[in-house]
Coordinates of C-alpha atoms and ligand atoms in Angstrom, one line a residue:
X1 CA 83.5 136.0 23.4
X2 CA 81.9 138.2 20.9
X3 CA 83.2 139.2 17.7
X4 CA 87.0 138.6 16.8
X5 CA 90.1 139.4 14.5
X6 CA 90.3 136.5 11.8
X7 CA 93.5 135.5 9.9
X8 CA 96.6 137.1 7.9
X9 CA 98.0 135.3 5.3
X10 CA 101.6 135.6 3.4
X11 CA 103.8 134.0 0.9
X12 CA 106.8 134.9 -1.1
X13 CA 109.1 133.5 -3.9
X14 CA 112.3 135.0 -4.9
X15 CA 114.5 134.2 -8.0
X16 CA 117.5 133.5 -5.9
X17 CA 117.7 132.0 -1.7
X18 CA 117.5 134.6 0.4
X19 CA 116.1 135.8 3.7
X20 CA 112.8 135.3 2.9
X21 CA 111.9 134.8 6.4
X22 CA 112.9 138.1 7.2
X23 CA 110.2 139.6 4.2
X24 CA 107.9 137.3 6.1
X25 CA 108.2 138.8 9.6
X26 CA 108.2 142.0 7.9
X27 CA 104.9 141.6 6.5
X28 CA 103.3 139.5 9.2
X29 CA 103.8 142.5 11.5
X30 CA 101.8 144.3 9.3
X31 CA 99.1 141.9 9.1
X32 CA 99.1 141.5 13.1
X33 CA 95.7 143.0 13.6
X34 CA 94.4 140.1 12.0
X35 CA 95.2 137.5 14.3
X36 CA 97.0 138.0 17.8
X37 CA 96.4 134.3 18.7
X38 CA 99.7 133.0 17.1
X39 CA 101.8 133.2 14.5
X40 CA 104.1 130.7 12.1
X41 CA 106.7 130.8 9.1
X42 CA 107.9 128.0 7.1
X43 CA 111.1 128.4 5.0
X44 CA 111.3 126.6 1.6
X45 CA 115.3 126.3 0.9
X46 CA 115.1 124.2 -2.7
X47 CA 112.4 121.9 -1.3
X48 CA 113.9 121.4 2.5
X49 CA 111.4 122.8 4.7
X50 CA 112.2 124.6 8.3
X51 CA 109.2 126.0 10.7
X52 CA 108.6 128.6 14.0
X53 CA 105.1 128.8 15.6
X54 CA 104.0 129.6 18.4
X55 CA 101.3 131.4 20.3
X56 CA 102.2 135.2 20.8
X57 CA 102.7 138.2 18.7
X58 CA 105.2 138.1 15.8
X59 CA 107.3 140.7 17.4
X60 CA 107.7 138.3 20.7
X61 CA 107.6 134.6 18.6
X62 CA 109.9 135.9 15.7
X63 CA 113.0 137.0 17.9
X64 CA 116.2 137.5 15.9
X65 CA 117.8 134.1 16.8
X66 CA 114.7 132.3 16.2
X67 CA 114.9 134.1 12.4
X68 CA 118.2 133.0 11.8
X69 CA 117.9 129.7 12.6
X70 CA 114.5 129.6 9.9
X71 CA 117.9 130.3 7.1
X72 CA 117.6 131.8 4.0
X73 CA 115.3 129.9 1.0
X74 CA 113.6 130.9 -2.0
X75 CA 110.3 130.9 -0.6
X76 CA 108.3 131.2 2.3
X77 CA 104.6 131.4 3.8
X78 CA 103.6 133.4 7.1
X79 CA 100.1 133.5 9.2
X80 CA 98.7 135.2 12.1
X81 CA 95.9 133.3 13.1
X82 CA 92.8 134.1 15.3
X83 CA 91.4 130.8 15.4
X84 CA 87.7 130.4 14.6
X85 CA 87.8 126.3 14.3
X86 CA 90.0 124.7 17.1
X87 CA 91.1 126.2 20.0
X88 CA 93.8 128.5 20.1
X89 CA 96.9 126.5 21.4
X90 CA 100.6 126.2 20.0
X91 CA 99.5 122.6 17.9
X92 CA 96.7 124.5 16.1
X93 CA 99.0 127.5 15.0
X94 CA 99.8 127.9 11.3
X95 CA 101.3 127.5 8.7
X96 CA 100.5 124.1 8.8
X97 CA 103.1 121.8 7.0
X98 CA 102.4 118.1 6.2
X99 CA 104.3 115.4 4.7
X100 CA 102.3 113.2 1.6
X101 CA 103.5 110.9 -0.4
X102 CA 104.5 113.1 -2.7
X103 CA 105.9 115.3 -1.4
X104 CA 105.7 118.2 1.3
X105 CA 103.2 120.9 1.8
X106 CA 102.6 123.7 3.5
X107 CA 99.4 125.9 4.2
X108 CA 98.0 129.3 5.3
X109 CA 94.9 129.9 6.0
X110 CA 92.2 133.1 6.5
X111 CA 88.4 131.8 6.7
X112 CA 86.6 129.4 7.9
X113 CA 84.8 126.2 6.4
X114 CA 81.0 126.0 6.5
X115 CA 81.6 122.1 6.6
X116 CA 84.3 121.3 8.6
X117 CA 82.8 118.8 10.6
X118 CA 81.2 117.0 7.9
X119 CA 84.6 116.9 5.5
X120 CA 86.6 116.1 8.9
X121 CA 84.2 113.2 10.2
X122 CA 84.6 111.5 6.5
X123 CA 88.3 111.9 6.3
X124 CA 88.4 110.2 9.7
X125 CA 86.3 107.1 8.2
X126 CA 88.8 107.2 5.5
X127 CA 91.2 106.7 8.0
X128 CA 93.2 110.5 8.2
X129 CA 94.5 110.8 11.8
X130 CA 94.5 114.5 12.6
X131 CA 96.9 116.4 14.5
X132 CA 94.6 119.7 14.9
X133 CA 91.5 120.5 15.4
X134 CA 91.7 123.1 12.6
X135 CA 89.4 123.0 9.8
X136 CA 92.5 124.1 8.0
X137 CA 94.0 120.6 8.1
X138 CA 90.8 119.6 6.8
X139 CA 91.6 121.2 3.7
X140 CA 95.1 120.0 3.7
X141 CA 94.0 116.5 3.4
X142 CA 91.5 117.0 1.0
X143 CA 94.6 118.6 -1.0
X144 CA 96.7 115.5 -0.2
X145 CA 94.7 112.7 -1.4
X146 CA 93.2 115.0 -4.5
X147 CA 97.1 114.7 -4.9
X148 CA 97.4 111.3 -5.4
X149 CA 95.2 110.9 -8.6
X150 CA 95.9 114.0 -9.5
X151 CA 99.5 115.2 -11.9
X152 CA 100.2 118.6 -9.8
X153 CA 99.8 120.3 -6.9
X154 CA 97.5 122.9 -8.7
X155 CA 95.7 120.4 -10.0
X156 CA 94.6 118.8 -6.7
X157 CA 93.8 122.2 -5.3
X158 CA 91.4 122.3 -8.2
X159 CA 89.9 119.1 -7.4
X160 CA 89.8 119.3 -3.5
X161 CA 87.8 123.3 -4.2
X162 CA 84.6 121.2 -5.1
X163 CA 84.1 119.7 -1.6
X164 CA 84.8 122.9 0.4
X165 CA 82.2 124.9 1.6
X166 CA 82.9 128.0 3.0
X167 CA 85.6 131.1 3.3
X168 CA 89.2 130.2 2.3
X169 CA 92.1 132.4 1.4
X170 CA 94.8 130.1 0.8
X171 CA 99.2 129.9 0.8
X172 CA 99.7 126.8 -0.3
X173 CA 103.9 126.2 -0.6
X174 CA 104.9 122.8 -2.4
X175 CA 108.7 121.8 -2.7
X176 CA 108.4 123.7 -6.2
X177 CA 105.3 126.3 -5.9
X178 CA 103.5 128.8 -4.5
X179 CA 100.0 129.0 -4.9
X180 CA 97.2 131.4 -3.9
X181 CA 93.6 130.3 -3.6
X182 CA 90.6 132.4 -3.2
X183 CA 86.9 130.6 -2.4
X184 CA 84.5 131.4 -5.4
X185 CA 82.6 133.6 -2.8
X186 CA 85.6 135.9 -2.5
X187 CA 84.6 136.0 1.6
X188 CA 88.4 136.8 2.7
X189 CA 90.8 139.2 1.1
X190 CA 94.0 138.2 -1.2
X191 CA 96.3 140.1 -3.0
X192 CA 99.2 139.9 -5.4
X193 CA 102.4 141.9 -5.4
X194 CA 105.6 142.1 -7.2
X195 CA 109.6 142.4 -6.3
X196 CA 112.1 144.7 -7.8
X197 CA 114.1 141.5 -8.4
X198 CA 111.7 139.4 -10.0
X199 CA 109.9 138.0 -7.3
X200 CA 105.9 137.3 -6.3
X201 CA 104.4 138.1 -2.7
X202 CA 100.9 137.1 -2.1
X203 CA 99.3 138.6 1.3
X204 CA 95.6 138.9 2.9
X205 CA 95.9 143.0 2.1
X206 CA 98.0 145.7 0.6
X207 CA 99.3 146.5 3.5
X208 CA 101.8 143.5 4.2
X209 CA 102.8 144.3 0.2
X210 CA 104.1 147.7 1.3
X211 CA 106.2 146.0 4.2
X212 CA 108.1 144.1 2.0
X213 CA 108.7 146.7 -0.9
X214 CA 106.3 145.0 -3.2
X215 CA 104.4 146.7 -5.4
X216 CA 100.4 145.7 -6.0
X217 CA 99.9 143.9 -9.1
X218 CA 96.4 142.7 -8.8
X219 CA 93.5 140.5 -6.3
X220 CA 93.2 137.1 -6.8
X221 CA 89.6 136.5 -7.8
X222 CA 87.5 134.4 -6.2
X223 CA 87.4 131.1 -7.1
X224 CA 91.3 131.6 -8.9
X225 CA 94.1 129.4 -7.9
X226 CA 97.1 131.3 -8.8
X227 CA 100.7 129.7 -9.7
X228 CA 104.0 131.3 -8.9
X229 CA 106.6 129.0 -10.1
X230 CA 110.7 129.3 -11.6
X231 CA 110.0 130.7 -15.2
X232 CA 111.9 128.1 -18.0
X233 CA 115.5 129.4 -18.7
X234 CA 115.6 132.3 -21.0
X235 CA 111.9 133.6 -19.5
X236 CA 111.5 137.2 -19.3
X237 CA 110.6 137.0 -15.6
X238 CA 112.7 134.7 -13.6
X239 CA 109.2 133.7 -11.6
X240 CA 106.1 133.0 -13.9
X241 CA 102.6 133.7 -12.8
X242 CA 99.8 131.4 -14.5
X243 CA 96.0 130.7 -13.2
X244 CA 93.5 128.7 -13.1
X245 CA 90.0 129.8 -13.2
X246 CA 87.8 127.0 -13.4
X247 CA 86.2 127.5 -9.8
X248 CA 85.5 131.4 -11.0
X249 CA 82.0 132.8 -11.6
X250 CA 80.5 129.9 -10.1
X251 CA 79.0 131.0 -7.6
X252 CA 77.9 134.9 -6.9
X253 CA 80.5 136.7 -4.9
X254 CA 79.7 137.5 -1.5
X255 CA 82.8 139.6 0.3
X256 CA 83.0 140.5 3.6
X257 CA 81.9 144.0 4.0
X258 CA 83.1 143.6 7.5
X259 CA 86.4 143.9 5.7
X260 CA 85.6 147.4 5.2
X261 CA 84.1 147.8 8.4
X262 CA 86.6 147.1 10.8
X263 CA 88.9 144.4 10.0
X264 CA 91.1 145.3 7.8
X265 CA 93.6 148.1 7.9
X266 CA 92.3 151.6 6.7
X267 CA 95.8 152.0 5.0
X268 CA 94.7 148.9 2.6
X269 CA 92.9 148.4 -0.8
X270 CA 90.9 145.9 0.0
X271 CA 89.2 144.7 -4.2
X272 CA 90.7 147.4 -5.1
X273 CA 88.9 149.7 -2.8
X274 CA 90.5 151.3 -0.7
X275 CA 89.3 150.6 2.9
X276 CA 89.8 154.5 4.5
X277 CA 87.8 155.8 1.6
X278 CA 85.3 152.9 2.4
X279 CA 84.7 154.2 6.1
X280 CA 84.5 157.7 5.3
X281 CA 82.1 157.1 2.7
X282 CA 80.0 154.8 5.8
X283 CA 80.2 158.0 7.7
X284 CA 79.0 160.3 5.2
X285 CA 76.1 158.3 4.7
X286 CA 75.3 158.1 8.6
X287 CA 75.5 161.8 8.0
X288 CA 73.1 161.7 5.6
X289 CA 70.1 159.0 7.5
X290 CA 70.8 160.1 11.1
X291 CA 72.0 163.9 11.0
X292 CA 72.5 165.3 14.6
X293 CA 72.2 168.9 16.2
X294 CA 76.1 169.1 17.4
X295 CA 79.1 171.4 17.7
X296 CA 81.6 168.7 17.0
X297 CA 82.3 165.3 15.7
X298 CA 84.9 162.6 17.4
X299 CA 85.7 159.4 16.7
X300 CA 86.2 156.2 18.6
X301 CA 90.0 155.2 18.4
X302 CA 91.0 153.4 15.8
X303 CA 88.5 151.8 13.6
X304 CA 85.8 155.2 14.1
X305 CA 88.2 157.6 13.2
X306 CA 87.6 157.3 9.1
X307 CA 83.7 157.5 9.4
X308 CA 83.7 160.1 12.0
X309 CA 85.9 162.1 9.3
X310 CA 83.0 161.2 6.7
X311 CA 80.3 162.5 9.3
X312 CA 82.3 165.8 9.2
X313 CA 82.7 166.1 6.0
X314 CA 79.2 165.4 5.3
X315 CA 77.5 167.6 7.5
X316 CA 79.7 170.5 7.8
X317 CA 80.3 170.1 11.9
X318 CA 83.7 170.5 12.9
X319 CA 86.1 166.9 13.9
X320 CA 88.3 166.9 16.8
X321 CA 90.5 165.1 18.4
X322 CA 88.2 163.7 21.7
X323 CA 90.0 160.9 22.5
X324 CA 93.6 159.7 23.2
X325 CA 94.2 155.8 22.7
X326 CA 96.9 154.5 25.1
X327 CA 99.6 153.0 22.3
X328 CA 100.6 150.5 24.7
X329 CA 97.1 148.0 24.8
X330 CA 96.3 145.7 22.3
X331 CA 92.8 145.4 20.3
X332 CA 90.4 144.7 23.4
X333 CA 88.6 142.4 21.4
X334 CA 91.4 139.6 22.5
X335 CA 91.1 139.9 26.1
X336 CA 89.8 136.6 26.7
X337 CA 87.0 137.0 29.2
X338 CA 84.1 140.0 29.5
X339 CA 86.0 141.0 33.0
X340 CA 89.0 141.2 31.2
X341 CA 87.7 143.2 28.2
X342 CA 85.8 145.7 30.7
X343 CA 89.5 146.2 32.2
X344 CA 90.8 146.9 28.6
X345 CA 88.2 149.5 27.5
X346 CA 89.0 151.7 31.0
X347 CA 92.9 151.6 30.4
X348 CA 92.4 152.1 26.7
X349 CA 90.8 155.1 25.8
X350 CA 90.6 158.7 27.8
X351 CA 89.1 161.8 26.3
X352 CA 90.6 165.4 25.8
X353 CA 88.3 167.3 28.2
X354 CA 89.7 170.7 26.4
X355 CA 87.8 169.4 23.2
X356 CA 84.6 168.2 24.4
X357 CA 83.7 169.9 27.5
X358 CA 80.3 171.9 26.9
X359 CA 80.0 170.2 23.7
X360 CA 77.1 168.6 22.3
X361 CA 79.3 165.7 20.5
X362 CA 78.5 163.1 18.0
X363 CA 80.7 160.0 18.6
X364 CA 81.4 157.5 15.6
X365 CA 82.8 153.9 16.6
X366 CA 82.4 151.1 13.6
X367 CA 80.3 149.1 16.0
X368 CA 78.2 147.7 18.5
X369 CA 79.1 144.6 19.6
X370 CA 78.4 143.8 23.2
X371 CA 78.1 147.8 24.1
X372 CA 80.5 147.5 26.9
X373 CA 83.1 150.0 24.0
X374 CA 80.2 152.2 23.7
X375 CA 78.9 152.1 27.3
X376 CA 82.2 153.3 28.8
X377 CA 83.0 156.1 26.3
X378 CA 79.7 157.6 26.7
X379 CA 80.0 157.8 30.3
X380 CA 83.7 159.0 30.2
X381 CA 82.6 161.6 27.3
X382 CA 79.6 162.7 29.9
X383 CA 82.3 162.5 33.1
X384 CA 85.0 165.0 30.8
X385 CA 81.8 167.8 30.8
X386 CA 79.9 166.8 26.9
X387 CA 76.5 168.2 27.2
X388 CA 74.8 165.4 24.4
X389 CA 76.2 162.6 23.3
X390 CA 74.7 161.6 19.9
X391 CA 76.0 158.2 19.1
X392 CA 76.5 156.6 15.1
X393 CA 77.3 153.4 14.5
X394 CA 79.0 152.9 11.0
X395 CA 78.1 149.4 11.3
X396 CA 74.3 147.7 10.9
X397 CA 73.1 145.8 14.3
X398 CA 74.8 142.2 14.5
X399 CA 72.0 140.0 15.0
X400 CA 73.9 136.6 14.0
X401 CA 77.0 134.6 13.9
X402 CA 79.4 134.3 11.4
X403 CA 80.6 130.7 9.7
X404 CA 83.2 132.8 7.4
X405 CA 86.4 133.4 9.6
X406 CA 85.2 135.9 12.1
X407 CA 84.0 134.9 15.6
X408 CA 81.0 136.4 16.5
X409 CA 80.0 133.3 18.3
X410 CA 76.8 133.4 20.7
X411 CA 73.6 135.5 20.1
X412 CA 73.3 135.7 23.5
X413 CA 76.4 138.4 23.8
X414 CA 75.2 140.5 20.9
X415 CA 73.2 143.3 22.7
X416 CA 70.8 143.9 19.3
X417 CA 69.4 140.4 20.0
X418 CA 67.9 141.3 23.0
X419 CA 67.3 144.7 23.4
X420 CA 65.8 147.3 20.9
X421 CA 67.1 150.2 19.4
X422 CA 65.5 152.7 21.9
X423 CA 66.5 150.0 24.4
X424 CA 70.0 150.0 23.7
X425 CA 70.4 154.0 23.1
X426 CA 69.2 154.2 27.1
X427 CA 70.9 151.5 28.0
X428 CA 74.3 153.2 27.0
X429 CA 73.0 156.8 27.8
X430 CA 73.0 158.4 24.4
X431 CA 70.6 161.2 23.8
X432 CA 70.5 159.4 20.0
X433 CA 71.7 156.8 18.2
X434 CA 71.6 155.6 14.5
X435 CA 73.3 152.9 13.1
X436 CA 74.4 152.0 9.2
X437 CA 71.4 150.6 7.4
X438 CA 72.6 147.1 5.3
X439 CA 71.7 149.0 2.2
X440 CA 74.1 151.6 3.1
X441 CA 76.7 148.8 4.3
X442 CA 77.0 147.1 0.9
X443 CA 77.2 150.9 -0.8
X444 CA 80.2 151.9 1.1
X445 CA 82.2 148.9 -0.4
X446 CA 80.4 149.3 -4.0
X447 CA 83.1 150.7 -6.3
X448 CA 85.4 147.5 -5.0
X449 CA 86.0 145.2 -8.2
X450 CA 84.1 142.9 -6.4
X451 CA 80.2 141.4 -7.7
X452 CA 78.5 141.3 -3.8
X453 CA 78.9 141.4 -0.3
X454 CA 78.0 139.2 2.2
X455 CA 76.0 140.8 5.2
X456 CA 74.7 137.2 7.2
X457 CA 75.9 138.7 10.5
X458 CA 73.6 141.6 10.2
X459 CA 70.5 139.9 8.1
X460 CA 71.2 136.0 8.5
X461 CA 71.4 135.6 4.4
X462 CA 74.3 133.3 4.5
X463 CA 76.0 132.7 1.4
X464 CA 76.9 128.8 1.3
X465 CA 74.4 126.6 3.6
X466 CA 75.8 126.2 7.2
X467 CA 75.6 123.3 9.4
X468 CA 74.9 124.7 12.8
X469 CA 71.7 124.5 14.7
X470 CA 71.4 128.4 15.4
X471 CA 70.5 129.0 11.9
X472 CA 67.7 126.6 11.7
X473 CA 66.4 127.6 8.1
X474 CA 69.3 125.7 6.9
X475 CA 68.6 122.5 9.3
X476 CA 66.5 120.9 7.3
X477 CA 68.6 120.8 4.1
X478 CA 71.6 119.5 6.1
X479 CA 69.5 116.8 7.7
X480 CA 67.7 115.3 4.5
X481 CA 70.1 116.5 2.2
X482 CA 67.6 118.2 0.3
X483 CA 68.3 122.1 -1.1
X484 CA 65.2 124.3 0.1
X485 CA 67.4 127.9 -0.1
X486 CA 69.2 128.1 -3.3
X487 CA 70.7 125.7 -5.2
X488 CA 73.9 124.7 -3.8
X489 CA 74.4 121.1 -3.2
X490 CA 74.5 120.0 0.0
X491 CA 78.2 118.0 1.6
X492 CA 76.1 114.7 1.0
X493 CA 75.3 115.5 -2.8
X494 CA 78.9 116.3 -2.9
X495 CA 79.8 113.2 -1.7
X496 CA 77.6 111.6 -3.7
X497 CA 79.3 112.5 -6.7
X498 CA 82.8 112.4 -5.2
X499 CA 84.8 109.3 -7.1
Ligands
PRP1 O1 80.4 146.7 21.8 P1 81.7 146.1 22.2 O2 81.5 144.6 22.6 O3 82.4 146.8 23.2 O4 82.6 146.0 20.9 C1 82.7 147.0 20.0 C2 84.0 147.7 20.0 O5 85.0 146.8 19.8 C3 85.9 147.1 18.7 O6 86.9 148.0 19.1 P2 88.2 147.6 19.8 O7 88.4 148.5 20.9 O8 88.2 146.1 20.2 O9 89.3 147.7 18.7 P3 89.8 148.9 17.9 O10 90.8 149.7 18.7 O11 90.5 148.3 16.7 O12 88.7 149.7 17.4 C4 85.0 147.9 17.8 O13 85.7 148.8 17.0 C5 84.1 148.7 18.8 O14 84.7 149.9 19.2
LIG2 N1 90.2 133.4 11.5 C1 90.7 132.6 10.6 O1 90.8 133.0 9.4 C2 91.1 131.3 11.1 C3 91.5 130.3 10.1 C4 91.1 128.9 10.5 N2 89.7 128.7 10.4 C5 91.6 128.5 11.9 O2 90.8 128.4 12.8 O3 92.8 128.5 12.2
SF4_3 S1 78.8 137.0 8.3 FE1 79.5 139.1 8.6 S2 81.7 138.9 9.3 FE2 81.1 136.9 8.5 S3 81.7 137.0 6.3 FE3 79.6 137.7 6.3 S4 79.7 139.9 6.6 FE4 81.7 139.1 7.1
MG4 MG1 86.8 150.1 18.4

């Protein structure tokens, strides 16, 4: 495995019951290239909870009798998961729903906890009996027993945010509420929307809001907790919307730009930036660093197609249509074996040899992960009669993995960590090849109402310490508890001062 999809997360409240698991498979649909693993909903009808997951694609898990029987209810939460903690069976697909003694909860989750293990291992001692191997049931439990000294659910959310480390966009449906949670980094996307009849949809992007008819309001900011709950009688709104922004501005905030990059859907405002815009403005500035001598520009179906636009645009060479993407095969990225994956690229894509034969071509794909994409397409380009090939990656080289919800797992399946630049450009036959300099990474993302971007996979600066061997500046201040980076406090410190 190389890099991944991550998460989608949804949640909506109505004023009156209703099929709100429908507006769920609605949006989840749209939010299915996040996650292909498996997929969940959980009705809330006046506090009586009923649940689907199951591994698969929403539009095979969600059939229509399975959606009846979920019955109508005021609110509901959704996810399409591609697990990065916990394998990726049936038991570890979300939302997860747990029973407390106070009550019932249920959770969403996009992101990934730095200190899982840690957090996990001392719930254990304190005698939690998990039934995932999820980090997001790690965070349910540090909810839970916040929620039993604390007066609300909010408020336990509050409590629990000071022991997680990490990535977390957050659903969070009590009997009564329905929260959303970002991490004070802001890693993951979340976004607010509102209903023609008075009701509050939160989703992972803008493009799940547009599903259900709901119109963008606002992002959560990191480190909010947001409140939807039943506004007092005589309200102007029937739902109320209040926050809590104690966890905000703590820390700097450090966004994916892989967001902008490939994961999220170019028909999305991701911060308020619109993620098309983003790649075009990547491509533009590839334009700019690594021009080329060529007759036309094509992109790599689908994620290339906005920054090979951007090259156009930016250097005056005509874009064409070069290839044709079967509609019928899923993101290769979740075959689950290299074999697999190789099969995928040669059924997926198949060039227009009327538009690039006797071309000199640059080709524009959003990145370089293994090169097995890049490989193929250059040779098919080459086999359909292009005389170059100028490659341009709107993506810097990943060199690292990622601890924030994406799964770029090994070094040892990232081509950039063991081959050079001129290494790699022969060893997928390109006459040249330039990739998106970091600098230019963060800039294609900057007018986002966002502070920072995170870039660890592509320079190792990770945000939050990690505990994993592979990044080995960080060992040290895991093992003696002792802060040698920055000055966050280590999970010991933390538990240190935990009551
Ligand atoms: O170097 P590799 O290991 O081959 O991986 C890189 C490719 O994988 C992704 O595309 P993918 O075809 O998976 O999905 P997409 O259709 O959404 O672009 C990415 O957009 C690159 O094209
Ligand atoms: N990719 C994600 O956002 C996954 C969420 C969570 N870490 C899980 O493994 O289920
Ligand atoms: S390490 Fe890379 S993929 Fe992970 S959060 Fe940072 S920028 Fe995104
Ligand atoms: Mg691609």
């Amino acid at each position: 495995m190389a890099l991944e999809e991550e998460c989608g997360v949804f949640g909506v409240f109505r004023p009156e019951a209703g099929y709100v698991a429908h507006d769920s498979y609605y949006a989840l649909y749209a939010l299915q290239h996040r996650g292909q693993e498996s997929c969940g909903i959980v009705v809330n009808d006046d506090g009586v909870f009923a649940e689907h997951r199951d591994v698969g694609l929403v539009g095979d898990v969600f059939t229509a009798p399975v959606l009846e029987r979920l019955g109508t209810g005021e609110m509901a939460t959704g996810h399409v998961r591609y697990g990065t903690t916990g394998s990726r069976s049936r038991i570890n697909a979300q939302p997860l729903v747990v029973n407390h003694m106070k009550g019932t909860l249920a959770i969403a989750h996009n992101g990934n906890l730095a200190n899982a293990s840690e957090l996990r291992r001392e719930l254990e001692m304190r005698g939690s009996i998990f039934q995932t191997t999820t980090d997001t049931e790690v965070i349910s439990y540090e909810i839970i027993h916040e929620r039993l000294r604390t007066k609300s659910i909010e408020a336990a959310v509050e409590s629990a945010m000071n022991y997680l480390v990490g990535a977390y966009s957050l659903v969070v449906m009590s009997p009564q509420k329905l929260l959303a949670i970002r991490d004070p980094h802001g890693f993951r996307p979340l976004c607010i929307g509102t209903l023609d009849d008075g009701g509050v949809v939160f989703a992972s992007e803008t493009c799940a809001l547009h599903a259900v008819g709901a119109t963008y309001l606002r992002d959560v900011e990191p480190g909010e907790i947001v409140i939807a709950e039943r506004a007092p009688e005589g309200a102007q709104a029937p739902i109320s919307l209040r926050s809590i922004r104690t966890h905000c501005g703590t820390t700097p905030h450090t966004a994916c730009v892989f967001e902008y990059i490939y994961f999220a859907r170019p028909d999305s405002d991701v911060d308020g930036m619109s993620v098309h815009t983003a790649r075009q403005r990547a491509g533009r500035f590839l334009a700019q660093s690594h021009p080329a001598e060529a007759d036309i520009v094509v992109g790599v179906p689908d994620s290339g197609l906005d920054a090979a636009m951007g090259f156009s645009q930016e250097s005056g060479i005509p874009y064409d249509t070069g290839f044709i993407k079967n509609k019928y095969i899923g993101r290769t990225f979740i075959s689950p074996g290299q074999s697999s994956r190789e099969r995928g690229v040669r059924i997926k894509l198949n060039p227009v040899p009327s538009v690039v034969a006797g071309k000199r071509v640059v080709l524009v794909d959003d990145s370089i992960v293994r090169g097995t994409t890049c490989k193929r397409i250059i040779r098919l380009l080459r086999e359909a009669g292009a005389t170059e090939v100028h490659f341009r990656v709107s993506a810097p080289p990943f060199l690292n993995p990622c601890y924030y919800g994406t799964d770029i797992d090994s070094r040892e399946k990232l081509i950039a960590c063991h081959m050079s630049e001129e290494e790699i450009r022969q060893d997928i036959d390109a006459d040249s090849l330039g990739y998106l300099s970091i600098e230019d990474a963060r800039r294609m993302a900057e007018p986002a109402k966002i502070g920072g971007f995170c870039t660890a996979c592509f320079d190792g600066n990770y945000p939050t310490p990690v505990s994993d061997p592979e990044v080995s500046r960080y060992k040290r201040t895991i093992r003696t508890g002792v802060v040698k980076t920055d000055d966050t406090p280590t999970m010991w410190q933390m538990k240190e001062a935990r009551p």
